[in-house]
CSV table of C-alpha atoms and ligand atoms in Angstrom, one decimal:
chain,number,residue,atom,x,y,z
A,1,UNK,CA,18.4,18.6,68.3
A,2,UNK,CA,15.4,20.2,66.7
A,3,UNK,CA,14.1,21.1,70.2
A,4,UNK,CA,17.4,22.8,71.1
A,5,UNK,CA,17.4,24.7,67.9
A,6,UNK,CA,13.8,25.9,68.5
A,7,UNK,CA,14.7,26.9,72.1
A,8,UNK,CA,17.7,28.9,70.9
A,9,UNK,CA,15.7,30.6,68.2
A,10,UNK,CA,12.9,31.6,70.7
A,11,UNK,CA,15.6,33.0,73.1
A,12,UNK,CA,17.2,35.0,70.3
A,13,UNK,CA,13.8,36.3,69.1
A,14,UNK,CA,12.7,37.3,72.5
A,15,UNK,CA,16.1,39.1,73.2
A,16,UNK,CA,15.6,40.9,69.9
A,17,UNK,CA,12.0,41.9,70.8
A,18,UNK,CA,13.3,43.0,74.2
A,19,UNK,CA,15.9,45.3,72.7
A,20,UNK,CA,13.3,46.8,70.3
A,21,UNK,CA,10.9,47.7,73.1
A,22,UNK,CA,13.6,48.9,75.4
A,23,UNK,CA,12.9,50.6,77.7
A,24,UNK,CA,9.5,49.4,78.5
A,25,UNK,CA,9.7,49.7,82.3
A,26,UNK,CA,11.7,52.0,84.8
A,27,UNK,CA,15.4,52.0,84.6
A,28,UNK,CA,17.3,52.0,87.9
A,29,UNK,CA,20.6,53.8,88.2
A,30,UNK,CA,22.5,52.5,91.2
A,31,UNK,CA,24.7,55.1,93.0
A,32,UNK,CA,27.1,53.4,95.3
A,33,UNK,CA,27.1,56.3,97.8
A,34,UNK,CA,24.7,58.2,100.1
A,35,UNK,CA,22.0,60.4,98.6
A,36,UNK,CA,22.8,64.1,98.3
A,37,UNK,CA,26.5,63.7,97.6
A,38,UNK,CA,28.5,64.3,94.5
A,39,UNK,CA,28.0,61.0,92.7
A,40,UNK,CA,24.3,61.1,93.5
A,41,UNK,CA,24.0,64.6,92.1
A,42,UNK,CA,25.8,63.6,88.8
A,43,UNK,CA,23.5,60.6,88.5
A,44,UNK,CA,20.3,62.5,89.2
A,45,UNK,CA,21.2,65.2,86.7
A,46,UNK,CA,22.1,62.5,84.1
A,47,UNK,CA,18.9,60.6,84.8
A,48,UNK,CA,16.9,63.7,84.0
A,49,UNK,CA,18.9,64.4,80.8
A,50,UNK,CA,18.6,60.8,79.5
A,51,UNK,CA,14.9,60.6,80.0
A,52,UNK,CA,14.0,62.4,76.7
A,53,UNK,CA,16.4,60.5,74.4
A,54,UNK,CA,15.1,57.3,75.9
A,55,UNK,CA,11.5,58.1,74.9
A,56,UNK,CA,10.4,59.6,78.2
A,57,UNK,CA,11.6,56.6,80.2
A,58,UNK,CA,11.2,56.6,83.9
A,59,UNK,CA,14.8,56.6,85.3
A,60,UNK,CA,15.1,56.3,89.1
A,61,UNK,CA,18.3,56.6,91.2
A,62,UNK,CA,18.9,54.0,93.9
A,63,UNK,CA,21.5,54.6,96.6
A,64,UNK,CA,23.4,51.4,97.6
A,65,UNK,CA,26.2,52.8,99.8
A,66,UNK,CA,29.1,51.1,101.6
A,67,UNK,CA,32.7,49.9,101.3
A,68,UNK,CA,33.8,52.8,99.2
A,69,UNK,CA,31.3,52.1,96.4
A,70,UNK,CA,32.1,48.4,96.0
A,71,UNK,CA,28.8,47.3,97.5
A,72,UNK,CA,26.7,49.1,94.9
A,73,UNK,CA,29.1,48.1,92.1
A,74,UNK,CA,28.9,44.4,93.1
A,75,UNK,CA,25.1,44.7,93.1
A,76,UNK,CA,25.2,46.0,89.4
A,77,UNK,CA,27.8,43.4,88.4
A,78,UNK,CA,25.4,40.7,89.5
A,79,UNK,CA,22.2,42.2,88.4
A,80,UNK,CA,20.2,40.8,85.4
A,81,UNK,CA,21.9,42.1,82.3
A,82,UNK,CA,18.8,43.6,80.6
A,83,UNK,CA,19.7,47.3,80.7
A,84,UNK,CA,17.2,48.1,83.5
A,85,UNK,CA,20.0,48.2,86.2
A,86,UNK,CA,22.8,50.6,85.6
A,87,UNK,CA,25.7,52.0,87.6
A,88,UNK,CA,27.1,55.5,87.9
A,89,UNK,CA,30.5,55.4,89.5
A,90,UNK,CA,33.6,57.4,89.5
A,91,UNK,CA,37.4,56.8,89.7
A,92,UNK,CA,36.7,54.1,92.2
A,93,UNK,CA,36.0,51.8,89.3
A,94,UNK,CA,39.8,51.9,88.6
A,95,UNK,CA,41.1,52.5,92.1
A,96,UNK,CA,39.4,49.9,94.2
A,97,UNK,CA,40.9,47.0,92.3
A,98,UNK,CA,44.2,48.0,93.8
A,99,UNK,CA,43.0,49.3,97.1
A,100,UNK,CA,41.0,46.1,97.8
A,101,UNK,CA,43.3,43.1,97.2
A,102,UNK,CA,40.3,40.9,97.4
A,103,UNK,CA,37.5,42.3,95.3
A,104,UNK,CA,34.1,40.7,94.5
A,105,UNK,CA,34.1,41.9,90.8
A,106,UNK,CA,36.5,42.6,88.0
A,107,UNK,CA,36.2,46.2,86.7
A,108,UNK,CA,37.2,45.3,83.1
A,109,UNK,CA,35.3,42.0,82.9
A,110,UNK,CA,32.1,42.3,84.7
A,111,UNK,CA,30.5,45.4,83.1
A,112,UNK,CA,29.5,46.7,79.7
A,113,UNK,CA,31.0,50.2,79.4
A,114,UNK,CA,28.4,52.7,78.3
A,115,UNK,CA,30.7,55.8,78.3
A,116,UNK,CA,32.2,58.5,80.5
A,117,UNK,CA,30.2,61.4,81.9
A,118,UNK,CA,32.4,64.1,83.3
A,119,UNK,CA,35.7,65.2,84.9
A,120,UNK,CA,35.5,66.8,88.3
A,121,UNK,CA,38.4,68.4,90.3
A,122,UNK,CA,38.6,68.0,94.0
A,123,UNK,CA,39.1,70.6,96.8
A,124,UNK,CA,40.9,70.1,100.0
A,125,UNK,CA,38.8,71.4,102.9
A,126,UNK,CA,39.1,72.0,106.6
A,127,UNK,CA,36.5,72.7,109.2
A,128,UNK,CA,35.9,76.4,110.1
A,129,UNK,CA,37.3,75.5,113.6
A,130,UNK,CA,40.8,75.0,112.2
A,131,UNK,CA,43.3,77.7,113.0
A,132,UNK,CA,44.4,78.2,109.4
A,133,UNK,CA,43.3,80.3,106.4
A,134,UNK,CA,45.8,79.6,103.7
A,135,UNK,CA,47.3,76.4,102.4
A,136,UNK,CA,50.6,77.2,104.0
A,137,UNK,CA,49.0,77.8,107.5
A,138,UNK,CA,47.0,74.6,106.9
A,139,UNK,CA,50.1,72.6,106.0
A,140,UNK,CA,52.0,73.8,109.1
A,141,UNK,CA,48.9,73.0,111.3
A,142,UNK,CA,48.6,69.5,109.9
A,143,UNK,CA,52.3,68.8,110.4
A,144,UNK,CA,52.1,70.0,114.0
A,145,UNK,CA,48.8,68.3,114.8
A,146,UNK,CA,48.5,65.4,112.2
A,147,UNK,CA,48.1,62.6,114.7
A,148,UNK,CA,45.3,64.4,116.6
A,149,UNK,CA,43.2,65.3,113.5
A,150,UNK,CA,40.4,63.3,111.7
A,151,UNK,CA,40.1,63.0,108.0
A,152,UNK,CA,36.6,62.2,106.7
A,153,UNK,CA,36.0,60.1,103.6
A,154,UNK,CA,33.3,58.1,101.8
A,155,UNK,CA,34.6,54.7,102.7
A,156,UNK,CA,37.8,52.8,101.9
A,157,UNK,CA,38.3,53.0,98.2
A,158,UNK,CA,36.3,56.2,97.6
A,159,UNK,CA,37.6,59.2,95.8
A,160,UNK,CA,37.9,61.2,99.1
A,161,UNK,CA,39.8,58.3,100.6
A,162,UNK,CA,42.1,58.0,97.6
A,163,UNK,CA,42.8,61.8,97.7
A,164,UNK,CA,43.5,61.8,101.4
A,165,UNK,CA,45.8,58.8,101.0
A,166,UNK,CA,47.7,60.4,98.1
A,167,UNK,CA,48.0,63.7,99.8
A,168,UNK,CA,49.2,62.4,103.1
A,169,UNK,CA,51.7,60.2,101.3
A,170,UNK,CA,52.9,63.2,99.2
A,171,UNK,CA,53.3,65.3,102.3
A,172,UNK,CA,55.3,62.6,104.0
A,173,UNK,CA,53.6,63.3,107.3
A,174,UNK,CA,55.2,61.9,110.4
A,175,UNK,CA,51.8,61.0,111.9
A,176,UNK,CA,48.8,60.3,109.6
A,177,UNK,CA,45.4,61.6,110.5
A,178,UNK,CA,42.8,59.2,111.8
A,179,UNK,CA,40.4,58.4,108.9
A,180,UNK,CA,36.7,58.3,109.5
A,181,UNK,CA,34.6,56.5,106.9
A,182,UNK,CA,31.0,57.5,105.9
A,183,UNK,CA,28.5,56.1,103.4
A,184,UNK,CA,29.2,59.1,101.2
A,185,UNK,CA,30.6,62.6,101.4
A,186,UNK,CA,27.1,64.1,101.9
A,187,UNK,CA,27.0,62.8,105.5
A,188,UNK,CA,30.8,63.4,105.9
A,189,UNK,CA,30.3,67.1,104.8
A,190,UNK,CA,27.6,67.6,107.5
A,191,UNK,CA,30.1,66.5,110.1
A,192,UNK,CA,32.8,68.7,108.6
A,193,UNK,CA,30.5,71.7,108.8
A,194,UNK,CA,29.6,70.7,112.4
A,195,UNK,CA,33.3,70.4,113.3
A,196,UNK,CA,33.1,66.7,114.3
A,197,UNK,CA,35.8,66.0,111.8
A,198,UNK,CA,38.6,68.3,110.7
A,199,UNK,CA,39.7,67.6,107.1
A,200,UNK,CA,38.2,66.3,103.9
A,201,UNK,CA,39.0,66.2,100.2
A,202,UNK,CA,36.0,66.1,98.0
A,203,UNK,CA,34.7,66.7,94.5
A,204,UNK,CA,33.8,70.3,93.7
A,205,UNK,CA,30.3,69.1,92.8
A,206,UNK,CA,29.8,68.7,96.6
A,207,UNK,CA,32.0,71.4,97.9
A,208,UNK,CA,31.4,74.5,95.8
A,209,UNK,CA,28.2,75.7,97.5
A,210,UNK,CA,29.6,75.0,101.0
A,211,UNK,CA,32.7,77.0,100.3
A,212,UNK,CA,30.6,79.8,98.8
A,213,UNK,CA,28.4,79.9,101.9
A,214,UNK,CA,31.5,80.0,104.2
A,215,UNK,CA,30.5,76.8,106.0
A,216,UNK,CA,33.9,75.2,105.4
A,217,UNK,CA,37.4,76.4,104.6
A,218,UNK,CA,39.0,75.5,101.2
A,219,UNK,CA,42.8,75.4,100.9
A,220,UNK,CA,43.7,74.0,97.5
A,221,UNK,CA,42.6,72.2,94.4
A,222,UNK,CA,43.9,68.8,93.4
A,223,UNK,CA,44.2,69.4,89.6
A,224,UNK,CA,47.8,70.0,88.3
A,225,UNK,CA,47.0,73.7,87.7
A,226,UNK,CA,44.7,76.1,89.5
A,227,UNK,CA,41.1,76.3,88.2
A,228,UNK,CA,41.6,79.7,86.6
A,229,UNK,CA,38.3,79.6,84.7
A,230,UNK,CA,36.2,78.8,87.8
A,231,UNK,CA,34.4,81.8,89.2
A,232,UNK,CA,34.7,80.7,92.8
A,233,UNK,CA,37.7,78.4,92.9
A,234,UNK,CA,40.1,80.3,90.7
A,235,UNK,CA,42.1,81.8,93.6
A,236,UNK,CA,43.0,78.5,95.3
A,237,UNK,CA,46.4,77.1,94.6
A,238,UNK,CA,47.0,73.6,93.2
A,239,UNK,CA,48.7,71.1,95.4
A,240,UNK,CA,51.4,70.8,92.8
A,241,UNK,CA,52.0,74.6,93.0
A,242,UNK,CA,52.3,74.2,96.8
A,243,UNK,CA,55.3,71.9,96.4
A,244,UNK,CA,53.7,68.4,96.1
A,245,UNK,CA,55.5,67.5,92.9
A,246,UNK,CA,53.4,65.7,90.3
A,247,UNK,CA,50.3,65.7,92.5
A,248,UNK,CA,47.3,65.7,90.1
A,249,UNK,CA,44.0,64.1,90.8
A,250,UNK,CA,40.8,64.5,88.8
A,251,UNK,CA,37.7,62.5,89.4
A,252,UNK,CA,35.7,61.2,86.4
A,253,UNK,CA,32.3,59.5,86.4
A,254,UNK,CA,31.1,56.8,84.0
A,255,UNK,CA,27.9,54.8,83.2
A,256,UNK,CA,27.9,51.0,83.2
A,257,UNK,CA,25.7,48.0,82.8
A,258,UNK,CA,26.1,44.4,83.8
A,259,UNK,CA,28.2,42.2,81.5
A,260,UNK,CA,26.0,40.4,79.0
A,261,UNK,CA,23.5,43.3,78.4
A,262,UNK,CA,22.4,42.9,74.8
A,263,UNK,CA,24.4,45.0,72.3
A,264,UNK,CA,21.3,46.8,70.9
A,265,UNK,CA,20.3,47.8,74.5
A,266,UNK,CA,23.8,49.1,75.3
A,267,UNK,CA,23.8,51.0,71.9
A,268,UNK,CA,20.5,52.7,72.9
A,269,UNK,CA,21.9,53.6,76.2
A,270,UNK,CA,25.2,54.9,74.8
A,271,UNK,CA,23.2,56.9,72.2
A,272,UNK,CA,21.0,58.4,74.9
A,273,UNK,CA,24.1,59.2,77.0
A,274,UNK,CA,25.7,61.1,74.1
A,275,UNK,CA,22.5,63.1,73.6
A,276,UNK,CA,22.3,63.9,77.3
A,277,UNK,CA,25.9,65.1,77.4
A,278,UNK,CA,25.2,67.6,74.7
A,279,UNK,CA,22.1,68.9,76.4
A,280,UNK,CA,22.9,72.7,77.1
A,281,UNK,CA,20.8,72.5,80.4
A,282,UNK,CA,22.9,69.5,81.6
A,283,UNK,CA,26.2,71.2,80.6
A,284,UNK,CA,25.2,74.4,82.4
A,285,UNK,CA,24.3,72.6,85.6
A,286,UNK,CA,27.5,70.6,85.6
A,287,UNK,CA,29.6,73.6,84.9
A,288,UNK,CA,28.1,75.4,87.8
A,289,UNK,CA,29.4,72.7,90.0
A,290,UNK,CA,32.9,72.7,88.6
A,291,UNK,CA,32.4,69.6,86.5
A,292,UNK,CA,33.4,69.4,82.8
A,293,UNK,CA,31.2,67.2,80.7
A,294,UNK,CA,33.2,64.7,78.5
A,295,UNK,CA,33.5,65.4,74.8
A,296,UNK,CA,36.4,63.2,73.9
A,297,UNK,CA,36.6,59.6,72.8
A,298,UNK,CA,35.6,58.4,76.3
A,299,UNK,CA,32.1,58.9,75.0
A,300,UNK,CA,32.3,55.6,73.2
A,301,UNK,CA,32.2,52.4,75.2
A,302,UNK,CA,35.6,51.3,73.8
A,303,UNK,CA,37.2,54.6,74.4
A,304,UNK,CA,36.0,54.8,78.0
A,305,UNK,CA,37.1,51.2,78.7
A,306,UNK,CA,40.6,51.9,77.4
A,307,UNK,CA,40.8,55.0,79.6
A,308,UNK,CA,39.7,53.0,82.7
A,309,UNK,CA,42.3,50.3,81.9
A,310,UNK,CA,45.0,53.0,81.7
A,311,UNK,CA,43.8,54.5,85.0
A,312,UNK,CA,43.9,51.1,86.7
A,313,UNK,CA,47.6,50.8,86.0
A,314,UNK,CA,48.4,54.4,86.9
A,315,UNK,CA,46.5,54.2,90.2
A,316,UNK,CA,48.0,50.9,91.0
A,317,UNK,CA,51.4,52.5,91.0
A,318,UNK,CA,50.2,55.5,93.1
A,319,UNK,CA,48.4,53.3,95.7
A,320,UNK,CA,51.3,50.8,96.0
A,321,UNK,CA,53.7,53.8,96.5
A,322,UNK,CA,51.4,55.1,99.3
A,323,UNK,CA,51.5,51.6,100.7
A,324,UNK,CA,47.9,51.6,102.2
A,325,UNK,CA,45.2,49.2,101.3
A,326,UNK,CA,41.6,48.8,102.3
A,327,UNK,CA,41.9,45.1,103.3
B,1,LIG,N1,32.6,62.0,96.9
B,1,LIG,C1,32.5,60.6,97.4
B,1,LIG,C2,33.8,59.9,97.3
B,1,LIG,O1,34.7,60.4,98.0
B,1,LIG,C3,31.4,59.8,97.0
B,1,LIG,C4,30.0,60.4,97.1
B,1,LIG,O2,29.5,60.5,98.2
B,1,LIG,O3,29.5,60.6,96.1
B,1,LIG,O4,34.0,59.0,96.6
């Protein structure tokens, strides 16, 4: 009995000491998509902004792409819960649990929620080869050629997949496009620019500079209303305006740790996240990409978790209505 008590006491003391010293080695942020894409970009900017509030900690980004983000997420769900392995993920945290009927982790049970990061609209794009310049041309072209066209996305369960799924279902296309999965929308964007694929829906964080450079055609935004404050994207219609009733899709990103990470460590991480999200440099960089940094109660772990729970039920309805699953 005495021995058990002593062991428990030692474990508690060393956990306490661990939290006090945290971080004493590099922190790894897992991005479940390819490098250079929108999730990667958000994570890298966040890593830089969190460095100072974490006492100059070394924060590295690790890409673990595949299966629409679920490979990287599973890796973090199973990592040692010590605060040194974190996950930056997006709406996939809420969508994949309905898209994958068999999933290797539970979004509300296997993570400590550290807080939300931003909200990002999406843009619907086509390759420059497409014979269409406005959404109306594009729509007519898709209706006539749907079965022959390719839609690129970042894997089953990714945001680009979800957007393509919801958009095609709202359009009630006779023939769906063939979907082509990539490890992230960075490589998918290269093929859209090259004309190997025809259509993609992706976060403005990845699309803004390509639209500006004229490498791809943009047709619409996925938010309920047009982005009237965005310098470059303000003139594109919303899909809802174009007749897709109730269509509204905004991608959010959040920061997570494995379940069981000590409370004082998660508090330090949440505090650092809150400081990072107020950093004017970070806000400016995010705004330039069309992202809006979170300021509401999703900044708290409980607030973000409640929001994700609500998103899970809303997306379940939308995904079941679209009737397409990843497995
Ligand atoms: N934008 C991607 C998605 O569709 C992921 C990425 O490459 O960051 O989910």
